Amino acid sequence: MKNKSVGSFISILVFICSLQTSAQEETADKVIDLGSRLELFIDHYLIRSVENLTLKLHTPVDNGPAVKFDNPWEGVFSGYSTILKDGNLYRLYYRGIPTAGSDGSDNEVTCYAESSDGIEWNKPALNLFEYSGTKNNNIVLAHARPVTHNFSPFIDTNPYRADKYKFKALGGLEEGLIPYGSADGVHWVKMAHDPVITGGEFDSQNVSFWSESEHQYICYLRKWKKEGGKNIRSVARSVSPDFHTWTQPVLMDFGETPAEEIYTNQTSPYFRAPHIYVAIAARFFPGKQVISDDQAKRLNVNPSYYHDCSDAVLMTSRGGNKYQRTFMEGFLRPGIGLGNWVSRTNYPALNVVQTGENEMSFYVNQDYAQPTSHLRRYSLRIDGFCSLHAGYESGEMFTQQFRFTGNNLLINFSTSAAGYILFELLDNNGKPIPGYSFNSCLPLTGNEISRQVEWQNNPQLSHLQGESISIHIRMKDADLYSIKFE
């Protein structure tokens, strides 16, 4: 027994030493393991140095109303919307509440709509819950206060999921967030009687998902933050291995940026690069009144909902408790017309989804507290949140050192007729790799979602796999949205 104890002790010591050694090696080795994943130029992760280039935030295209909240059980205070792309089916969940009242009232219901393309939507008659004497409605959850105030589902992609619930959701207010599950996305059951996440304010849309890169469930929720002697609306994060046991929420770090109020954070994995979490968040300006009392009367906006304004900003995270605020300017400015400047309008729905071969869309609640309240669709090119941008004068960029897997380098880019992009591969000493210099690179001019970078007489890159290399890019009047080795 004594020998076994000594042996166990030695084994533990060896294990601890191996962990320390691994940690030291990981710290010393700063080469990025890029693998074959898609990388967006949405932050400075890949960038080592730039000259005469910028990261440029792009403007979404307004495609008009997608869903009108015009049923009696929906109404002018509908909101906290979630879009899920489930194979070829698009699913929309949103709060319905026709009249103003206290948060978490029994008047709040969760509504549901479907689409085959993310553009044209229908509201199926689900026959699940009665409203005004009939079940002929699209209510998917009712009489579940306070969960229906901010019910926000996701598709559980956890490969080790043991339960039958492909769909999961969280909802709730001050007491905490209560978990729900569904096998089909329509019929929902409570997974626990008591809240599983506490320690936040929660009176917003609290979003959750399974993280492929962090191998755990993550919830981003609303929490007050003390800033300059006063409380402001901010975001906290809680994690769980099983969707049942969650950590206490920890406030997110926004880096060295000005403090701003974030109402809904809408953080989710980007569908083409799930290791990058994209947050199209509602930025709130309490007490900043843009429209006058007379203008509010003409809009027929609820008298309590025009004394503030908001827009949407783009934030990102690569895991952990930190957001990158690469762009402080507004990502989605309020549209033309006074109706876009009332309180709690311009709140984005959760998730960005592909809606065409070259197009992705996100959705925004607009005309809040007005008879014209609706969900609006905005689109961008695939990967087109932002880009590495060159003006008419050429510029260049050096990436960090990285390793990759694959045979080809594919890029998402656009240029003018006068523009171009050139690529040069460098070894771990920063020297051009023979055959992969600018002189050998075929200039890229055009506008494509996926284009192979080619060098004369060197069509493939497989022999460079596992090597520590970097990329030197030279470009003129061009945008580079993403790169991927494949």
XYZ file of C-alpha atoms in Angstrom, residues 38-41 270 272 358 360 381-388 409-414 421 423 446-453 475 479-484:
39
model
C -11.281 30.792 -41.933
C -9.851 34.033 -40.545
C -11.656 37.352 -40.906
C -9.978 40.732 -40.874
C -19.876 33.356 -36.753
C -18.221 30.290 -41.151
C -22.761 35.482 -51.724
C -25.477 36.982 -45.296
C -21.479 40.088 -48.617
C -20.274 36.841 -47.032
C -17.576 37.695 -44.411
C -18.236 41.346 -45.185
C -18.480 42.920 -41.726
C -15.175 44.673 -42.353
C -11.979 44.321 -44.363
C -8.311 45.087 -44.656
C -4.688 29.714 -49.987
C -8.191 31.048 -50.672
C -9.236 34.665 -50.218
C -12.463 36.700 -50.149
C -11.655 40.042 -51.790
C -12.710 42.877 -54.074
C -3.645 42.294 -54.272
C 0.814 37.779 -51.686
C -11.668 41.183 -59.297
C -14.461 40.551 -56.803
C -14.898 37.000 -55.502
C -15.954 35.216 -52.339
C -13.391 32.433 -52.838
C -10.367 32.850 -55.086
C -7.165 30.814 -55.017
C -3.881 32.690 -54.681
C -2.610 45.848 -52.168
C -10.553 45.085 -49.742
C -9.506 41.754 -48.239
C -12.277 40.232 -46.124
C -10.935 36.812 -45.153
C -8.326 34.156 -45.855
C -8.373 30.384 -45.505
